[in-house]
Amino acid sequence: MADLFDLTGRVALVTGASQGLGRRFAEVLAARGAAVCLAARQTGKLAELAGELRARGGTCHAVALDVTDASAVSRAIADCETAVGPLDILVNNAGIAVSKPFLEQADDDWDSVVGTNLRGAFLVAREVAKGMAERGRGNIINVASVLGLDVVGSLSPYCASKGGLLQLTRAMAHELARSGVRVNAIAPGYIETDINRGFFESEAGRRLENALPVRRVGQPEELDGALLLLASDASRYMTGSTVTVDGGFLVR
Ligand code: NAD
């Protein structure tokens, strides 16, 4: 039986690829044979990752991209496509959070969180989808969150942005299906990365971990299966779906 998750010959763009989940997504796509364009604001870290992926035999290209800057988005995508070819897969991963009680969230907090997680994802997806629709094929994966489906305290703009991203996923899937472009979302629960490791080692973090049905936070590699499902032909009849990977957070 052919390898359902083989991505040889595919070209992928991962935003926010310099660290955390984005870095892992880029590594996994490259390991399955995709040429990968790595995009993030911090090009130093990207160049290092690009070097590592090339040393493992991968094809990749690093590009500076702030997803909140519309003109930078079209330039970066053109740069990627010139370097590695027309995009088949977009992993819309760049995201931020500002943790404050609702009454303390400032206008700037809202603008930066919603501007990155929802508007930024929209800008990148729209630009990439234009080319995909012209070619009649493409696959977009939006990295949302269980906090797009449920809420916790002190993350109101984040919850709103991720809820919006899940609806954007459905709206895009609906409109782009006839053009051969599939659009799905991954909704991770709590996954340990550099930015939250300290928190999970704290008293509050341990309490949160113990409240999860599986009694532990997830590791980035535990998203590999969902990513490969959505990025490959294994999901060719899936569009508009959200794949939740949360250790039971939503059923706690
Ligand atoms: P992270 O902070 O380690 O990584 C986020 C990445 O996005 C970084 O590379 C950062 O440079 C990039 N980024 C931020 N703003 C950007 C901008 N304006 N332009 C370009 N790049 C930008 O966090 P992470 O945990 O790896 O999160 C990755 C994604 O997964 C985010 O969308 C996050 O909301 C989502 N997510 C994470 C978790 C988790 O528990 N780690 C859970 C659910 C969802």
PDB file of C-alpha atoms and ligand atoms in Angstrom:
ATOM      1  CA  MET A   1       0.000   0.000   0.000  1.00  0.00           C
ATOM      2  CA  ALA A   2       1.360   3.474  -0.899  1.00  0.00           C
ATOM      3  CA  ASP A   3       2.485   5.695   1.994  1.00  0.00           C
ATOM      4  CA  LEU A   4      -0.600   7.848   2.645  1.00  0.00           C
ATOM      5  CA  PHE A   5       1.497  10.559   4.303  1.00  0.00           C
ATOM      6  CA  ASP A   6       4.176  10.880   1.624  1.00  0.00           C
ATOM      7  CA  LEU A   7       4.673  14.541   0.702  1.00  0.00           C
ATOM      8  CA  THR A   8       7.425  14.121  -1.889  1.00  0.00           C
ATOM      9  CA  GLY A   9       7.118  16.815  -4.535  1.00  0.00           C
ATOM     10  CA  ARG A  10       4.857  19.045  -2.410  1.00  0.00           C
ATOM     11  CA  VAL A  11       5.803  22.584  -1.435  1.00  0.00           C
ATOM     12  CA  ALA A  12       4.761  23.908   1.979  1.00  0.00           C
ATOM     13  CA  LEU A  13       4.868  27.273   3.739  1.00  0.00           C
ATOM     14  CA  VAL A  14       4.890  27.347   7.549  1.00  0.00           C
ATOM     15  CA  THR A  15       4.424  30.713   9.290  1.00  0.00           C
ATOM     16  CA  GLY A  16       5.911  31.285  12.737  1.00  0.00           C
ATOM     17  CA  ALA A  17       8.423  28.528  11.976  1.00  0.00           C
ATOM     18  CA  SER A  18      11.276  29.863  14.115  1.00  0.00           C
ATOM     19  CA  GLN A  19      10.320  27.997  17.295  1.00  0.00           C
ATOM     20  CA  GLY A  20       7.697  25.950  19.101  1.00  0.00           C
ATOM     21  CA  LEU A  21       4.998  24.177  17.132  1.00  0.00           C
ATOM     22  CA  GLY A  22       5.838  25.908  13.842  1.00  0.00           C
ATOM     23  CA  ARG A  23       9.391  24.603  13.993  1.00  0.00           C
ATOM     24  CA  ARG A  24       8.098  21.083  14.658  1.00  0.00           C
ATOM     25  CA  PHE A  25       5.546  21.336  11.801  1.00  0.00           C
ATOM     26  CA  ALA A  26       8.320  22.378   9.387  1.00  0.00           C
ATOM     27  CA  GLU A  27      10.546  19.487  10.512  1.00  0.00           C
ATOM     28  CA  VAL A  28       7.748  16.935  10.093  1.00  0.00           C
ATOM     29  CA  LEU A  29       6.732  18.146   6.622  1.00  0.00           C
ATOM     30  CA  ALA A  30      10.373  18.131   5.490  1.00  0.00           C
ATOM     31  CA  ALA A  31      10.911  14.622   6.920  1.00  0.00           C
ATOM     32  CA  ARG A  32       8.010  13.408   4.743  1.00  0.00           C
ATOM     33  CA  GLY A  33       9.628  14.878   1.622  1.00  0.00           C
ATOM     34  CA  ALA A  34       8.004  18.299   1.238  1.00  0.00           C
ATOM     35  CA  ALA A  35      10.100  21.303   0.224  1.00  0.00           C
ATOM     36  CA  VAL A  36       9.453  23.780   3.023  1.00  0.00           C
ATOM     37  CA  CYS A  37       9.442  27.548   3.078  1.00  0.00           C
ATOM     38  CA  LEU A  38      10.055  28.759   6.641  1.00  0.00           C
ATOM     39  CA  ALA A  39       8.604  32.144   7.537  1.00  0.00           C
ATOM     40  CA  ALA A  40       8.922  34.182  10.735  1.00  0.00           C
ATOM     41  CA  ARG A  41       9.995  37.587  11.968  1.00  0.00           C
ATOM     42  CA  GLN A  42      13.239  36.236  13.476  1.00  0.00           C
ATOM     43  CA  THR A  43      15.317  35.242  10.472  1.00  0.00           C
ATOM     44  CA  GLY A  44      18.386  34.338  12.571  1.00  0.00           C
ATOM     45  CA  LYS A  45      16.600  31.354  14.119  1.00  0.00           C
ATOM     46  CA  LEU A  46      15.102  30.468  10.714  1.00  0.00           C
ATOM     47  CA  ALA A  47      18.492  30.327   9.018  1.00  0.00           C
ATOM     48  CA  GLU A  48      19.655  27.912  11.718  1.00  0.00           C
ATOM     49  CA  LEU A  49      16.618  25.653  11.213  1.00  0.00           C
ATOM     50  CA  ALA A  50      16.997  25.846   7.415  1.00  0.00           C
ATOM     51  CA  GLY A  51      20.606  24.697   7.796  1.00  0.00           C
ATOM     52  CA  GLU A  52      19.512  21.738   9.961  1.00  0.00           C
ATOM     53  CA  LEU A  53      16.788  20.672   7.518  1.00  0.00           C
ATOM     54  CA  ARG A  54      19.192  20.864   4.561  1.00  0.00           C
ATOM     55  CA  ALA A  55      21.742  18.798   6.491  1.00  0.00           C
ATOM     56  CA  ARG A  56      19.014  16.117   6.831  1.00  0.00           C
ATOM     57  CA  GLY A  57      18.555  16.164   3.034  1.00  0.00           C
ATOM     58  CA  GLY A  58      15.575  18.517   2.893  1.00  0.00           C
ATOM     59  CA  THR A  59      14.869  21.382   0.506  1.00  0.00           C
ATOM     60  CA  CYS A  60      13.990  24.605   2.259  1.00  0.00           C
ATOM     61  CA  HIS A  61      14.039  28.351   2.081  1.00  0.00           C
ATOM     62  CA  ALA A  62      13.804  30.917   4.900  1.00  0.00           C
ATOM     63  CA  VAL A  63      11.935  34.172   4.508  1.00  0.00           C
ATOM     64  CA  ALA A  64      11.298  37.119   6.847  1.00  0.00           C
ATOM     65  CA  LEU A  65       7.586  37.651   7.360  1.00  0.00           C
ATOM     66  CA  ASP A  66       5.491  39.634   9.790  1.00  0.00           C
ATOM     67  CA  VAL A  67       1.964  38.333   9.135  1.00  0.00           C
ATOM     68  CA  THR A  68       0.439  41.626  10.274  1.00  0.00           C
ATOM     69  CA  ASP A  69       2.077  43.507   7.388  1.00  0.00           C
ATOM     70  CA  ALA A  70      -0.065  43.028   4.250  1.00  0.00           C
ATOM     71  CA  SER A  71       2.576  44.193   1.768  1.00  0.00           C
ATOM     72  CA  ALA A  72       5.214  41.961   3.408  1.00  0.00           C
ATOM     73  CA  VAL A  73       2.859  38.998   3.052  1.00  0.00           C
ATOM     74  CA  SER A  74       2.606  39.198  -0.727  1.00  0.00           C
ATOM     75  CA  ARG A  75       6.372  39.817  -1.085  1.00  0.00           C
ATOM     76  CA  ALA A  76       7.256  36.890   1.175  1.00  0.00           C
ATOM     77  CA  ILE A  77       4.938  34.496  -0.660  1.00  0.00           C
ATOM     78  CA  ALA A  78       6.357  35.572  -4.028  1.00  0.00           C
ATOM     79  CA  ASP A  79       9.867  35.061  -2.626  1.00  0.00           C
ATOM     80  CA  CYS A  80       8.965  31.540  -1.380  1.00  0.00           C
ATOM     81  CA  GLU A  81       7.374  30.513  -4.656  1.00  0.00           C
ATOM     82  CA  THR A  82      10.361  31.774  -6.655  1.00  0.00           C
ATOM     83  CA  ALA A  83      12.728  29.815  -4.412  1.00  0.00           C
ATOM     84  CA  VAL A  84      10.897  26.520  -3.890  1.00  0.00           C
ATOM     85  CA  GLY A  85       7.954  26.506  -6.333  1.00  0.00           C
ATOM     86  CA  PRO A  86       4.166  27.015  -6.226  1.00  0.00           C
ATOM     87  CA  LEU A  87       2.731  26.302  -2.791  1.00  0.00           C
ATOM     88  CA  ASP A  88       0.660  23.160  -2.238  1.00  0.00           C
ATOM     89  CA  ILE A  89       0.368  23.425   1.560  1.00  0.00           C
ATOM     90  CA  LEU A  90       0.064  26.387   3.916  1.00  0.00           C
ATOM     91  CA  VAL A  91       0.375  25.929   7.673  1.00  0.00           C
ATOM     92  CA  ASN A  92      -0.966  29.165   9.135  1.00  0.00           C
ATOM     93  CA  ASN A  93       0.733  28.845  12.515  1.00  0.00           C
ATOM     94  CA  ALA A  94       1.982  32.287  13.642  1.00  0.00           C
ATOM     95  CA  GLY A  95       0.174  33.349  16.786  1.00  0.00           C
ATOM     96  CA  ILE A  96       0.461  35.255  20.054  1.00  0.00           C
ATOM     97  CA  ALA A  97      -1.448  35.618  23.319  1.00  0.00           C
ATOM     98  CA  VAL A  98      -1.775  38.402  25.888  1.00  0.00           C
ATOM     99  CA  SER A  99      -2.817  37.106  29.298  1.00  0.00           C
ATOM    100  CA  LYS A 100      -4.736  39.720  31.323  1.00  0.00           C
ATOM    101  CA  PRO A 101      -8.208  39.945  32.878  1.00  0.00           C
ATOM    102  CA  PHE A 102     -10.812  41.176  30.388  1.00  0.00           C
ATOM    103  CA  LEU A 103     -11.191  44.574  32.084  1.00  0.00           C
ATOM    104  CA  GLU A 104      -7.435  45.199  31.749  1.00  0.00           C
ATOM    105  CA  GLN A 105      -7.092  44.210  28.104  1.00  0.00           C
ATOM    106  CA  ALA A 106      -6.035  47.382  26.260  1.00  0.00           C
ATOM    107  CA  ASP A 107      -6.904  48.374  22.687  1.00  0.00           C
ATOM    108  CA  ASP A 108      -3.340  47.512  21.689  1.00  0.00           C
ATOM    109  CA  ASP A 109      -3.618  44.062  23.266  1.00  0.00           C
ATOM    110  CA  TRP A 110      -6.731  43.349  21.238  1.00  0.00           C
ATOM    111  CA  ASP A 111      -5.167  44.747  18.055  1.00  0.00           C
ATOM    112  CA  SER A 112      -1.964  42.750  18.360  1.00  0.00           C
ATOM    113  CA  VAL A 113      -3.644  39.428  19.254  1.00  0.00           C
ATOM    114  CA  VAL A 114      -6.524  39.625  16.788  1.00  0.00           C
ATOM    115  CA  GLY A 115      -4.228  41.319  14.236  1.00  0.00           C
ATOM    116  CA  THR A 116      -1.784  38.403  14.350  1.00  0.00           C
ATOM    117  CA  ASN A 117      -4.000  35.373  14.971  1.00  0.00           C
ATOM    118  CA  LEU A 118      -7.006  36.282  12.829  1.00  0.00           C
ATOM    119  CA  ARG A 119      -6.164  39.151  10.454  1.00  0.00           C
ATOM    120  CA  GLY A 120      -2.623  37.790   9.886  1.00  0.00           C
ATOM    121  CA  ALA A 121      -3.945  34.307   9.168  1.00  0.00           C
ATOM    122  CA  PHE A 122      -6.511  35.824   6.790  1.00  0.00           C
ATOM    123  CA  LEU A 123      -3.892  37.886   4.926  1.00  0.00           C
ATOM    124  CA  VAL A 124      -1.576  34.919   4.406  1.00  0.00           C
ATOM    125  CA  ALA A 125      -4.380  32.489   3.519  1.00  0.00           C
ATOM    126  CA  ARG A 126      -5.958  34.891   1.010  1.00  0.00           C
ATOM    127  CA  GLU A 127      -2.672  35.525  -0.754  1.00  0.00           C
ATOM    128  CA  VAL A 128      -1.675  31.849  -0.873  1.00  0.00           C
ATOM    129  CA  ALA A 129      -5.194  30.714  -1.831  1.00  0.00           C
ATOM    130  CA  LYS A 130      -5.233  32.986  -4.913  1.00  0.00           C
ATOM    131  CA  GLY A 131      -2.412  30.983  -6.488  1.00  0.00           C
ATOM    132  CA  MET A 132      -3.822  27.676  -5.265  1.00  0.00           C
ATOM    133  CA  ALA A 133      -7.261  28.405  -6.753  1.00  0.00           C
ATOM    134  CA  GLU A 134      -5.677  29.341 -10.110  1.00  0.00           C
ATOM    135  CA  ARG A 135      -3.769  26.046 -10.143  1.00  0.00           C
ATOM    136  CA  GLY A 136      -6.909  24.147  -9.012  1.00  0.00           C
ATOM    137  CA  ARG A 137      -5.283  22.517  -5.972  1.00  0.00           C
ATOM    138  CA  GLY A 138      -4.065  23.401  -2.513  1.00  0.00           C
ATOM    139  CA  ASN A 139      -4.326  22.629   1.119  1.00  0.00           C
ATOM    140  CA  ILE A 140      -4.535  25.150   3.956  1.00  0.00           C
ATOM    141  CA  ILE A 141      -4.173  24.216   7.625  1.00  0.00           C
ATOM    142  CA  ASN A 142      -5.039  26.888  10.170  1.00  0.00           C
ATOM    143  CA  VAL A 143      -3.533  26.390  13.623  1.00  0.00           C
ATOM    144  CA  ALA A 144      -6.356  27.441  15.940  1.00  0.00           C
ATOM    145  CA  SER A 145      -6.793  26.270  19.546  1.00  0.00           C
ATOM    146  CA  VAL A 146      -9.275  24.568  21.850  1.00  0.00           C
ATOM    147  CA  LEU A 147      -9.733  28.135  23.126  1.00  0.00           C
ATOM    148  CA  GLY A 148     -11.554  28.811  19.858  1.00  0.00           C
ATOM    149  CA  LEU A 149     -14.180  26.321  21.059  1.00  0.00           C
ATOM    150  CA  ASP A 150     -14.078  26.855  24.828  1.00  0.00           C
ATOM    151  CA  VAL A 151     -12.772  29.589  27.123  1.00  0.00           C
ATOM    152  CA  VAL A 152     -10.472  30.064  30.118  1.00  0.00           C
ATOM    153  CA  GLY A 153      -9.875  33.254  32.087  1.00  0.00           C
ATOM    154  CA  SER A 154      -7.619  36.169  31.088  1.00  0.00           C
ATOM    155  CA  LEU A 155      -7.314  35.288  27.398  1.00  0.00           C
ATOM    156  CA  SER A 156     -10.380  36.997  25.911  1.00  0.00           C
ATOM    157  CA  PRO A 157      -8.781  38.406  22.716  1.00  0.00           C
ATOM    158  CA  TYR A 158      -6.991  35.083  22.154  1.00  0.00           C
ATOM    159  CA  CYS A 159     -10.228  33.090  22.541  1.00  0.00           C
ATOM    160  CA  ALA A 160     -12.027  35.503  20.202  1.00  0.00           C
ATOM    161  CA  SER A 161      -9.244  35.325  17.597  1.00  0.00           C
ATOM    162  CA  LYS A 162      -9.124  31.517  17.605  1.00  0.00           C
ATOM    163  CA  GLY A 163     -12.922  31.228  17.477  1.00  0.00           C
ATOM    164  CA  GLY A 164     -12.811  33.600  14.499  1.00  0.00           C
ATOM    165  CA  LEU A 165     -10.088  31.518  12.866  1.00  0.00           C
ATOM    166  CA  LEU A 166     -12.234  28.388  13.121  1.00  0.00           C
ATOM    167  CA  GLN A 167     -15.126  30.187  11.421  1.00  0.00           C
ATOM    168  CA  LEU A 168     -12.749  31.588   8.787  1.00  0.00           C
ATOM    169  CA  THR A 169     -11.609  27.997   8.160  1.00  0.00           C
ATOM    170  CA  ARG A 170     -15.197  26.910   7.531  1.00  0.00           C
ATOM    171  CA  ALA A 171     -16.032  29.931   5.372  1.00  0.00           C
ATOM    172  CA  MET A 172     -12.904  29.453   3.243  1.00  0.00           C
ATOM    173  CA  ALA A 173     -13.523  25.715   2.932  1.00  0.00           C
ATOM    174  CA  HIS A 174     -17.063  26.414   1.727  1.00  0.00           C
ATOM    175  CA  GLU A 175     -15.992  28.927  -0.924  1.00  0.00           C
ATOM    176  CA  LEU A 176     -12.796  27.283  -2.134  1.00  0.00           C
ATOM    177  CA  ALA A 177     -13.875  23.646  -2.418  1.00  0.00           C
ATOM    178  CA  ARG A 178     -14.858  24.003  -6.080  1.00  0.00           C
ATOM    179  CA  SER A 179     -11.408  25.433  -6.826  1.00  0.00           C
ATOM    180  CA  GLY A 180      -9.742  22.308  -5.430  1.00  0.00           C
ATOM    181  CA  VAL A 181      -8.496  24.042  -2.292  1.00  0.00           C
ATOM    182  CA  ARG A 182      -9.103  22.299   1.043  1.00  0.00           C
ATOM    183  CA  VAL A 183      -9.084  24.266   4.302  1.00  0.00           C
ATOM    184  CA  ASN A 184      -8.991  22.593   7.719  1.00  0.00           C
ATOM    185  CA  ALA A 185      -7.898  23.494  11.246  1.00  0.00           C
ATOM    186  CA  ILE A 186      -5.953  21.901  14.044  1.00  0.00           C
ATOM    187  CA  ALA A 187      -7.137  22.860  17.522  1.00  0.00           C
ATOM    188  CA  PRO A 188      -4.382  21.968  19.979  1.00  0.00           C
ATOM    189  CA  GLY A 189      -4.951  21.879  23.705  1.00  0.00           C
ATOM    190  CA  TYR A 190      -2.066  22.664  26.074  1.00  0.00           C
ATOM    191  CA  ILE A 191       1.191  21.724  24.353  1.00  0.00           C
ATOM    192  CA  GLU A 192       4.525  22.318  26.068  1.00  0.00           C
ATOM    193  CA  THR A 193       6.808  24.680  24.142  1.00  0.00           C
ATOM    194  CA  ASP A 194       9.559  27.106  25.185  1.00  0.00           C
ATOM    195  CA  ILE A 195       7.090  29.909  25.857  1.00  0.00           C
ATOM    196  CA  ASN A 196       4.901  28.015  28.344  1.00  0.00           C
ATOM    197  CA  ARG A 197       7.358  25.495  29.892  1.00  0.00           C
ATOM    198  CA  GLY A 198       7.994  27.791  32.893  1.00  0.00           C
ATOM    199  CA  PHE A 199       4.252  28.117  33.493  1.00  0.00           C
ATOM    200  CA  PHE A 200       3.687  24.355  33.484  1.00  0.00           C
ATOM    201  CA  GLU A 201       6.464  23.991  36.066  1.00  0.00           C
ATOM    202  CA  SER A 202       4.682  26.502  38.378  1.00  0.00           C
ATOM    203  CA  GLU A 203       2.016  25.685  40.964  1.00  0.00           C
ATOM    204  CA  ALA A 204      -0.752  27.105  38.712  1.00  0.00           C
ATOM    205  CA  GLY A 205       0.585  25.125  35.752  1.00  0.00           C
ATOM    206  CA  ARG A 206       0.611  21.882  37.734  1.00  0.00           C
ATOM    207  CA  ARG A 207      -2.970  22.528  38.861  1.00  0.00           C
ATOM    208  CA  LEU A 208      -4.030  23.025  35.256  1.00  0.00           C
ATOM    209  CA  GLU A 209      -2.216  19.869  34.184  1.00  0.00           C
ATOM    210  CA  ASN A 210      -3.941  17.854  36.922  1.00  0.00           C
ATOM    211  CA  ALA A 211      -7.326  19.168  35.779  1.00  0.00           C
ATOM    212  CA  LEU A 212      -6.810  17.644  32.325  1.00  0.00           C
ATOM    213  CA  PRO A 213      -8.447  14.216  31.841  1.00  0.00           C
ATOM    214  CA  VAL A 214      -5.095  12.698  30.768  1.00  0.00           C
ATOM    215  CA  ARG A 215      -3.279  14.474  33.674  1.00  0.00           C
ATOM    216  CA  ARG A 216      -0.473  15.854  31.507  1.00  0.00           C
ATOM    217  CA  VAL A 217       0.182  18.517  28.887  1.00  0.00           C
ATOM    218  CA  GLY A 218       0.940  17.461  25.328  1.00  0.00           C
ATOM    219  CA  GLN A 219       4.273  17.469  23.527  1.00  0.00           C
ATOM    220  CA  PRO A 220       4.763  19.066  20.093  1.00  0.00           C
ATOM    221  CA  GLU A 221       5.326  15.653  18.458  1.00  0.00           C
ATOM    222  CA  GLU A 222       1.832  14.627  19.566  1.00  0.00           C
ATOM    223  CA  LEU A 223       0.490  16.945  16.839  1.00  0.00           C
ATOM    224  CA  ASP A 224       2.440  15.110  14.114  1.00  0.00           C
ATOM    225  CA  GLY A 225      -0.439  12.767  13.312  1.00  0.00           C
ATOM    226  CA  ALA A 226      -3.013  15.546  12.941  1.00  0.00           C
ATOM    227  CA  LEU A 227      -0.620  17.617  10.843  1.00  0.00           C
ATOM    228  CA  LEU A 228       0.223  14.741   8.499  1.00  0.00           C
ATOM    229  CA  LEU A 229      -3.423  13.739   8.209  1.00  0.00           C
ATOM    230  CA  LEU A 230      -4.432  17.230   7.126  1.00  0.00           C
ATOM    231  CA  ALA A 231      -1.328  17.962   5.017  1.00  0.00           C
ATOM    232  CA  SER A 232      -1.487  14.770   2.968  1.00  0.00           C
ATOM    233  CA  ASP A 233      -3.895  13.030   0.609  1.00  0.00           C
ATOM    234  CA  ALA A 234      -5.009  10.917   3.592  1.00  0.00           C
ATOM    235  CA  SER A 235      -7.508  13.741   4.206  1.00  0.00           C
ATOM    236  CA  ARG A 236      -8.479  14.325   0.570  1.00  0.00           C
ATOM    237  CA  TYR A 237     -12.220  14.179   1.399  1.00  0.00           C
ATOM    238  CA  MET A 238     -11.859  16.498   4.405  1.00  0.00           C
ATOM    239  CA  THR A 239     -12.484  20.225   4.213  1.00  0.00           C
ATOM    240  CA  GLY A 240     -13.900  22.632   6.784  1.00  0.00           C
ATOM    241  CA  SER A 241     -12.939  20.225   9.589  1.00  0.00           C
ATOM    242  CA  THR A 242     -11.323  20.945  12.939  1.00  0.00           C
ATOM    243  CA  VAL A 243      -9.069  18.252  14.349  1.00  0.00           C
ATOM    244  CA  THR A 244      -8.796  18.624  18.128  1.00  0.00           C
ATOM    245  CA  VAL A 245      -5.650  17.310  19.865  1.00  0.00           C
ATOM    246  CA  ASP A 246      -6.145  18.181  23.520  1.00  0.00           C
ATOM    247  CA  GLY A 247      -5.757  15.266  25.943  1.00  0.00           C
ATOM    248  CA  GLY A 248      -9.486  15.542  26.633  1.00  0.00           C
ATOM    249  CA  PHE A 249      -9.504  19.266  27.549  1.00  0.00           C
ATOM    250  CA  LEU A 250     -12.856  19.804  25.833  1.00  0.00           C
ATOM    251  CA  VAL A 251     -14.497  16.895  27.674  1.00  0.00           C
ATOM    252  CA  ARG A 252     -12.995  17.643  31.104  1.00  0.00           C
TER     253      ARG A 252
HETATM  254  P1  NAD B   1       5.473  30.251  20.033  1.00  0.00           P
HETATM  255  O1  NAD B   1       5.373  31.614  20.627  1.00  0.00           O
HETATM  256  O2  NAD B   1       6.594  29.367  20.425  1.00  0.00           O
HETATM  257  O3  NAD B   1       5.482  30.359  18.454  1.00  0.00           O
HETATM  258  C1  NAD B   1       4.736  31.305  17.769  1.00  0.00           C
HETATM  259  C2  NAD B   1       5.448  31.631  16.491  1.00  0.00           C
HETATM  260  O4  NAD B   1       4.714  32.635  15.803  1.00  0.00           O
HETATM  261  C3  NAD B   1       6.852  32.187  16.735  1.00  0.00           C
HETATM  262  O5  NAD B   1       7.734  31.645  15.771  1.00  0.00           O
HETATM  263  C4  NAD B   1       6.670  33.685  16.524  1.00  0.00           C
HETATM  264  O6  NAD B   1       7.843  34.342  16.089  1.00  0.00           O
HETATM  265  C5  NAD B   1       5.599  33.664  15.430  1.00  0.00           C
HETATM  266  N1  NAD B   1       4.913  34.941  15.296  1.00  0.00           N
HETATM  267  C6  NAD B   1       4.263  35.653  16.240  1.00  0.00           C
HETATM  268  N2  NAD B   1       3.798  36.796  15.708  1.00  0.00           N
HETATM  269  C7  NAD B   1       4.162  36.797  14.406  1.00  0.00           C
HETATM  270  C8  NAD B   1       3.986  37.707  13.328  1.00  0.00           C
HETATM  271  N3  NAD B   1       3.343  38.880  13.483  1.00  0.00           N
HETATM  272  N4  NAD B   1       4.483  37.365  12.123  1.00  0.00           N
HETATM  273  C9  NAD B   1       5.139  36.204  11.951  1.00  0.00           C
HETATM  274  N5  NAD B   1       5.358  35.310  12.924  1.00  0.00           N
HETATM  275  C10 NAD B   1       4.870  35.614  14.132  1.00  0.00           C
HETATM  276  O7  NAD B   1       4.079  29.516  20.311  1.00  0.00           O
HETATM  277  P2  NAD B   1       3.588  28.038  19.942  1.00  0.00           P
HETATM  278  O8  NAD B   1       3.139  27.421  21.207  1.00  0.00           O
HETATM  279  O9  NAD B   1       4.553  27.334  19.084  1.00  0.00           O
HETATM  280  O10 NAD B   1       2.266  28.402  19.102  1.00  0.00           O
HETATM  281  C11 NAD B   1       2.146  28.211  17.699  1.00  0.00           C
HETATM  282  C12 NAD B   1       0.680  28.319  17.313  1.00  0.00           C
HETATM  283  O11 NAD B   1      -0.046  27.291  17.976  1.00  0.00           O
HETATM  284  C13 NAD B   1       0.029  29.640  17.719  1.00  0.00           C
HETATM  285  O12 NAD B   1      -0.895  30.045  16.716  1.00  0.00           O
HETATM  286  C14 NAD B   1      -0.692  29.283  18.995  1.00  0.00           C
HETATM  287  O13 NAD B   1      -1.785  30.117  19.264  1.00  0.00           O
HETATM  288  C15 NAD B   1      -1.127  27.865  18.672  1.00  0.00           C
HETATM  289  N6  NAD B   1      -1.424  27.055  19.859  1.00  0.00           N
HETATM  290  C16 NAD B   1      -0.426  26.756  20.752  1.00  0.00           C
HETATM  291  C17 NAD B   1      -0.754  25.982  21.866  1.00  0.00           C
HETATM  292  C18 NAD B   1       0.279  25.589  22.899  1.00  0.00           C
HETATM  293  O14 NAD B   1      -0.120  25.097  23.966  1.00  0.00           O
HETATM  294  N7  NAD B   1       1.568  25.733  22.639  1.00  0.00           N
HETATM  295  C19 NAD B   1      -2.066  25.559  22.049  1.00  0.00           C
HETATM  296  C20 NAD B   1      -3.039  25.904  21.121  1.00  0.00           C
HETATM  297  C21 NAD B   1      -2.703  26.655  20.020  1.00  0.00           C
END
